[in-house]
CSV table of C-alpha atoms in Angstrom, one decimal:
chain,number,residue,atom,x,y,z
A,1,MET,CA,16.4,-6.0,-15.7
A,2,ASN,CA,13.2,-6.3,-15.4
A,3,SER,CA,11.8,-4.6,-11.8
A,4,SER,CA,11.3,-7.1,-8.4
A,5,LYS,CA,7.7,-7.4,-7.3
A,6,ILE,CA,7.8,-7.4,-3.2
A,7,LEU,CA,4.5,-7.8,-1.7
A,8,ILE,CA,4.1,-6.6,1.9
A,9,GLY,CA,2.1,-7.3,4.5
A,10,ASN,CA,2.3,-5.0,7.6
A,11,ASP,CA,0.0,-4.1,10.4
A,12,ILE,CA,1.6,-0.6,10.7
A,13,PRO,CA,0.9,1.0,7.3
A,14,GLU,CA,3.5,4.1,7.9
A,15,GLN,CA,6.3,1.5,8.1
A,16,GLY,CA,5.4,-0.9,5.1
A,17,ILE,CA,4.8,2.3,3.1
A,18,SER,CA,8.6,3.4,4.3
A,19,TRP,CA,9.5,-0.5,3.8
A,20,ALA,CA,7.7,0.2,0.1
A,21,ASN,CA,9.6,3.4,-0.6
A,22,THR,CA,13.2,1.9,0.6
A,23,PHE,CA,12.7,-1.0,-2.2
A,24,LYS,CA,11.3,1.0,-5.2
A,25,SER,CA,14.6,2.9,-4.4
A,26,ALA,CA,16.6,-0.2,-5.7
A,27,GLY,CA,14.1,-0.8,-8.4
A,28,ALA,CA,11.5,-2.8,-7.0
A,29,PHE,CA,7.8,-2.3,-7.7
A,30,ALA,CA,6.9,-3.0,-3.9
A,31,VAL,CA,3.0,-2.8,-2.7
A,32,THR,CA,1.9,-2.5,0.6
A,33,ARG,CA,-1.1,-4.6,1.7
A,34,LYS,CA,-3.0,-5.0,5.5
A,35,ALA,CA,-1.4,-7.8,7.4
A,36,ASN,CA,-4.3,-9.9,6.7
A,37,GLY,CA,-3.9,-13.2,5.0
A,38,MET,CA,-6.8,-13.9,3.0
A,39,ILE,CA,-6.3,-10.1,1.5
A,40,LEU,CA,-2.6,-11.0,0.9
A,41,LEU,CA,-3.7,-14.5,-0.7
A,42,GLN,CA,-6.4,-12.8,-3.0
A,43,TYR,CA,-4.2,-9.9,-3.7
A,44,VAL,CA,-2.0,-12.6,-5.7
A,45,LYS,CA,-4.2,-14.5,-7.3
A,46,GLU,CA,-5.6,-11.0,-8.6
A,47,PHE,CA,-2.6,-9.4,-9.5
A,48,SER,CA,0.0,-12.8,-10.0
A,49,MET,CA,2.7,-14.3,-8.2
A,50,PRO,CA,4.9,-11.5,-6.2
A,51,ASP,CA,8.8,-12.7,-6.2
A,52,VAL,CA,8.9,-11.5,-2.3
A,53,MET,CA,6.5,-11.5,0.3
A,54,ILE,CA,7.5,-10.1,3.7
A,55,ILE,CA,4.6,-11.0,6.4
A,56,GLU,CA,4.0,-11.0,9.7
A,57,ALA,CA,3.5,-14.2,11.5
A,58,LYS,CA,0.2,-13.5,13.2
A,59,MET,CA,-2.4,-11.9,10.8
A,60,ALA,CA,-6.4,-11.5,10.9
A,61,GLY,CA,-8.2,-14.2,7.9
A,62,LEU,CA,-4.8,-16.7,7.2
A,63,ASP,CA,-1.9,-16.5,9.8
A,64,ALA,CA,2.0,-17.0,8.5
A,65,ILE,CA,2.0,-20.6,8.1
A,66,GLY,CA,-1.6,-20.8,6.5
A,67,LEU,CA,-0.3,-18.6,4.1
A,68,ILE,CA,2.4,-20.4,3.4
A,69,LYS,CA,0.7,-23.6,2.3
A,70,GLU,CA,-1.4,-21.9,0.2
A,71,MET,CA,1.2,-20.0,-1.8
A,72,LYS,CA,3.0,-23.3,-2.3
A,73,LYS,CA,0.1,-24.7,-4.3
A,74,MET,CA,0.6,-21.7,-6.5
A,75,GLY,CA,4.7,-22.0,-7.0
A,76,GLU,CA,8.0,-21.4,-4.7
A,77,LEU,CA,8.9,-17.6,-3.9
A,78,PRO,CA,11.0,-16.6,-1.0
A,79,ILE,CA,8.6,-15.9,2.3
A,80,ILE,CA,10.3,-13.7,5.1
A,81,ILE,CA,8.0,-13.7,8.4
A,82,ILE,CA,8.5,-10.8,11.0
A,83,THR,CA,7.6,-12.0,14.4
A,84,ALA,CA,7.5,-10.7,17.4
A,85,GLU,CA,9.5,-12.5,20.2
A,86,TYR,CA,6.9,-14.8,22.0
A,87,GLU,CA,5.7,-15.6,18.7
A,88,MET,CA,9.5,-16.7,17.3
A,89,THR,CA,9.5,-20.2,18.7
A,90,SER,CA,6.5,-21.5,18.1
A,91,VAL,CA,6.3,-20.2,14.4
A,92,ARG,CA,9.8,-20.9,13.0
A,93,GLU,CA,10.7,-24.6,13.2
A,94,GLU,CA,7.0,-24.9,11.0
A,95,ALA,CA,7.6,-22.2,8.7
A,96,MET,CA,11.2,-23.5,8.4
A,97,TYR,CA,9.7,-26.7,7.5
A,98,LEU,CA,7.5,-25.1,4.7
A,99,GLY,CA,10.1,-23.5,3.4
A,100,ALA,CA,10.3,-20.1,4.7
A,101,SER,CA,13.3,-17.8,3.6
A,102,GLY,CA,14.3,-15.7,7.0
A,103,PHE,CA,12.4,-14.1,9.9
A,104,LEU,CA,12.9,-10.9,11.7
A,105,VAL,CA,12.1,-10.5,15.4
A,106,LYS,CA,10.5,-6.9,15.8
A,107,PRO,CA,12.1,-4.4,16.4
A,108,PHE,CA,14.9,-4.6,13.9
A,109,ASP,CA,16.4,-1.5,11.2
A,110,VAL,CA,15.2,-2.0,8.1
A,111,SER,CA,19.2,-2.9,6.9
A,112,LYS,CA,18.4,-6.3,8.4
A,113,LEU,CA,15.3,-6.7,6.3
A,114,ILE,CA,17.4,-5.2,3.2
A,115,LYS,CA,19.7,-8.6,4.1
A,116,CYS,CA,17.5,-10.5,4.3
A,117,ILE,CA,15.8,-9.8,0.9
A,118,SER,CA,19.3,-10.1,-0.3
A,119,GLU,CA,19.9,-13.6,0.7
A,120,ALA,CA,16.5,-14.7,-0.6
A,121,GLY,CA,17.6,-12.9,-3.8
A,122,GLN,CA,20.4,-15.3,-4.1
A,123,LYS,CA,18.6,-18.5,-3.8
A,124,ASN,CA,15.8,-17.0,-6.6
A,125,THR,CA,17.3,-15.4,-9.7
A,126,GLU,CA,14.0,-13.6,-10.1
A,127,VAL,CA,15.1,-11.0,-7.3
A,128,ASN,CA,17.5,-8.9,-8.1
A,129,LEU,CA,17.9,-5.4,-6.8
A,130,ASN,CA,20.1,-2.5,-6.3
A,131,PHE,CA,19.8,-2.2,-2.4
A,132,GLU,CA,22.9,0.2,-2.6
A,133,SER,CA,21.2,3.1,-3.7
A,134,ALA,CA,18.5,2.5,-1.5
A,135,ILE,CA,20.6,2.6,1.5
A,136,ARG,CA,21.9,5.8,0.7
A,137,GLU,CA,18.1,7.2,0.8
A,138,THR,CA,16.5,8.6,3.9
A,139,PRO,CA,13.7,7.7,5.3
A,140,GLU,CA,12.1,11.6,4.1
A,141,GLN,CA,12.5,10.9,0.8
A,142,GLN,CA,9.0,9.6,0.4
A,143,ASP,CA,7.6,9.2,-3.0
A,144,LEU,CA,3.7,10.9,-2.8
A,145,GLU,CA,2.3,9.3,-5.7
A,146,CYS,CA,3.5,5.5,-3.9
A,147,VAL,CA,2.1,7.0,-0.9
A,148,VAL,CA,-1.5,7.5,-2.1
A,149,THR,CA,-1.1,4.7,-4.5
A,150,ASP,CA,-0.6,2.1,-1.2
A,151,ILE,CA,-3.5,4.1,0.6
A,152,ILE,CA,-6.2,4.2,-2.2
A,153,HIS,CA,-5.4,0.0,-2.8
A,154,GLN,CA,-6.1,-0.3,0.9
A,155,ILE,CA,-9.8,1.2,0.7
A,156,GLY,CA,-10.1,-1.0,-1.9
A,157,ILE,CA,-10.4,1.2,-5.4
A,158,PRO,CA,-10.1,-1.2,-8.1
A,159,ALA,CA,-7.0,0.0,-10.5
A,160,HIS,CA,-8.8,-0.7,-13.7
A,161,ILE,CA,-11.2,1.6,-13.7
A,162,LYS,CA,-10.8,5.2,-14.7
A,163,GLY,CA,-11.9,7.0,-11.2
A,164,TYR,CA,-8.8,5.1,-9.7
A,165,HIS,CA,-6.4,7.0,-11.4
A,166,PHE,CA,-8.3,10.3,-11.2
A,167,LEU,CA,-8.6,9.9,-7.8
A,168,ARG,CA,-4.9,9.1,-7.4
A,169,TYR,CA,-4.1,12.3,-9.0
A,170,ALA,CA,-6.9,14.7,-7.5
A,171,ILE,CA,-5.5,13.5,-4.0
A,172,MET,CA,-1.7,14.3,-4.9
A,173,LEU,CA,-2.8,17.7,-5.6
A,174,SER,CA,-4.9,18.0,-3.3
A,175,VAL,CA,-1.8,17.1,-0.3
A,176,GLU,CA,0.1,19.9,-2.5
A,177,ASN,CA,-2.0,22.5,-2.5
A,178,THR,CA,-4.9,23.4,-0.2
A,179,GLU,CA,-6.6,25.2,-2.3
A,180,MET,CA,-7.3,22.7,-4.5
A,181,ILE,CA,-10.0,21.1,-2.1
A,182,ASN,CA,-11.6,24.5,-1.6
A,183,CYS,CA,-12.3,25.0,-5.4
A,184,VAL,CA,-13.3,21.6,-6.7
A,185,THR,CA,-15.3,22.5,-9.6
A,186,LYS,CA,-13.5,25.8,-10.8
A,187,LEU,CA,-9.5,23.7,-10.3
A,188,LEU,CA,-9.4,20.3,-9.2
A,189,TYR,CA,-11.6,19.1,-11.7
A,190,PRO,CA,-10.1,21.2,-14.4
A,191,SER,CA,-6.5,20.1,-13.3
A,192,VAL,CA,-7.2,16.4,-13.7
A,193,ALA,CA,-8.9,16.7,-16.7
A,194,ALA,CA,-6.4,18.6,-18.2
A,195,LYS,CA,-3.8,15.5,-17.5
A,196,PHE,CA,-5.9,12.9,-18.7
A,197,LYS,CA,-7.1,14.9,-21.5
A,198,THR,CA,-10.9,14.4,-21.0
A,199,THR,CA,-13.7,17.1,-19.3
A,200,SER,CA,-14.3,17.8,-15.3
A,201,SER,CA,-17.8,16.3,-16.1
A,202,ARG,CA,-16.0,12.8,-16.5
A,203,VAL,CA,-13.4,13.6,-13.9
A,204,GLU,CA,-16.2,13.7,-11.3
A,205,ARG,CA,-18.6,10.9,-12.6
A,206,ALA,CA,-15.4,8.3,-12.8
A,207,ILE,CA,-14.3,9.6,-9.3
A,208,ARG,CA,-18.1,9.5,-7.7
A,209,HIS,CA,-17.8,6.0,-9.1
A,210,ALA,CA,-14.8,4.7,-7.6
A,211,ILE,CA,-16.0,6.3,-4.1
A,212,GLU,CA,-19.1,4.1,-4.6
A,213,LEU,CA,-17.6,1.2,-5.4
A,214,ALA,CA,-14.9,1.7,-2.4
A,215,TRP,CA,-17.9,2.2,0.3
A,216,ASP,CA,-19.9,-0.8,-1.4
A,217,ARG,CA,-16.6,-3.4,-1.4
A,218,GLY,CA,-13.9,-1.8,0.7
A,219,ASP,CA,-11.9,-2.9,3.8
A,220,VAL,CA,-13.9,-1.6,6.9
A,221,ASP,CA,-11.2,-1.4,8.8
A,222,VAL,CA,-9.7,0.9,6.4
A,223,LEU,CA,-12.3,3.0,6.1
A,224,ASN,CA,-12.7,3.9,9.8
A,225,SER,CA,-9.3,4.6,10.2
A,226,TYR,CA,-9.1,7.0,7.9
A,227,PHE,CA,-12.9,8.5,8.2
A,228,GLY,CA,-14.0,7.5,11.9
A,229,TYR,CA,-17.3,8.6,12.4
A,230,THR,CA,-16.9,12.0,10.8
A,231,ILE,CA,-18.8,10.0,7.6
A,232,ARG,CA,-21.5,8.3,9.8
A,233,ASN,CA,-24.0,5.3,8.8
A,234,THR,CA,-27.0,7.2,8.7
A,235,LYS,CA,-25.0,9.9,6.1
A,236,GLY,CA,-24.2,7.2,3.5
A,237,LYS,CA,-21.0,7.7,1.2
A,238,PRO,CA,-18.7,11.0,1.3
A,239,THR,CA,-19.2,13.4,-1.4
A,240,ASN,CA,-16.1,13.3,-3.9
A,241,SER,CA,-14.6,16.8,-2.1
A,242,GLU,CA,-15.1,15.0,1.4
A,243,PHE,CA,-13.3,12.2,0.5
A,244,ILE,CA,-10.4,14.0,-1.1
A,245,ALA,CA,-10.1,16.4,1.5
A,246,LEU,CA,-10.0,13.8,4.3
A,247,ILE,CA,-7.6,11.2,3.1
A,248,SER,CA,-4.8,14.5,1.2
A,249,ASP,CA,-5.2,16.4,5.0
A,250,LYS,CA,-5.0,13.7,7.3
A,251,LEU,CA,-2.0,12.7,4.7
A,252,ARG,CA,-0.4,15.7,4.6
A,253,LEU,CA,-0.4,16.2,8.7
A,254,GLN,CA,0.9,12.7,8.7
A,255,MET,CA,4.1,13.5,6.7
A,256,LYS,CA,4.3,17.4,8.2
A,257,THR,CA,5.0,15.6,11.3
A,258,ALA,CA,6.8,12.7,10.2
A,259,GLY,CA,9.0,15.4,8.2
A,260,TYR,CA,8.7,13.8,4.9
A,261,MET,CA,9.9,15.5,1.8
A,262,VAL,CA,6.5,15.8,-0.6
A,263,LYS,CA,7.6,15.0,-4.1
A,264,LEU,CA,4.7,15.5,-7.0
């Protein structure tokens, strides 16, 4: 059975990550992106059509109606729209005419989202998920790799470069063990190098290149949400250790506050 691919456009990152982990438990490959229609459309063009899309009604760049029109040019697929109560009437009629598969009014329980996707799957043989196992998973059982992957995707680091994989593993190690970030050259880089059968110097250079790409081409809003004023414009991009430390520390705090289980 092929894994269904679900693309989520959500304006609350933590909620999108929680949904992604639920879908992953059901056998899907889920990707969360910022609730920006142009970013979602660009992602589809770069990484192929998903089997299901879950999007906010109102998005920057391109709203749900505009995105559905663009997606129809590329092919048919189930699209589930999330709306606020006041948006429902204005959006529903046109979206239904364009072929939207379902609507959910905030706030709602994730079980309603699962039901909506299942109903969409009955009309699309490409959507084949086992939600029985997903429902048994608790929200606290977060997969660290999925969370970190989503963060570096949002920051804007391309997946095809070596630094992407090195940086993801470095952040995961630093979340699990705070001592890693205090011994970057003696402990962190060698640990990543051993994992990928390379050298510490190559790990350092590849991570630095990945950060440079993020700083030059990444989403400014996402970068600001993680780094804020700790990295000043006059200072330029952060060092490898600053970048890893800020993300891993913030992620560790979020997961601890939410009671998440960190699994490596």
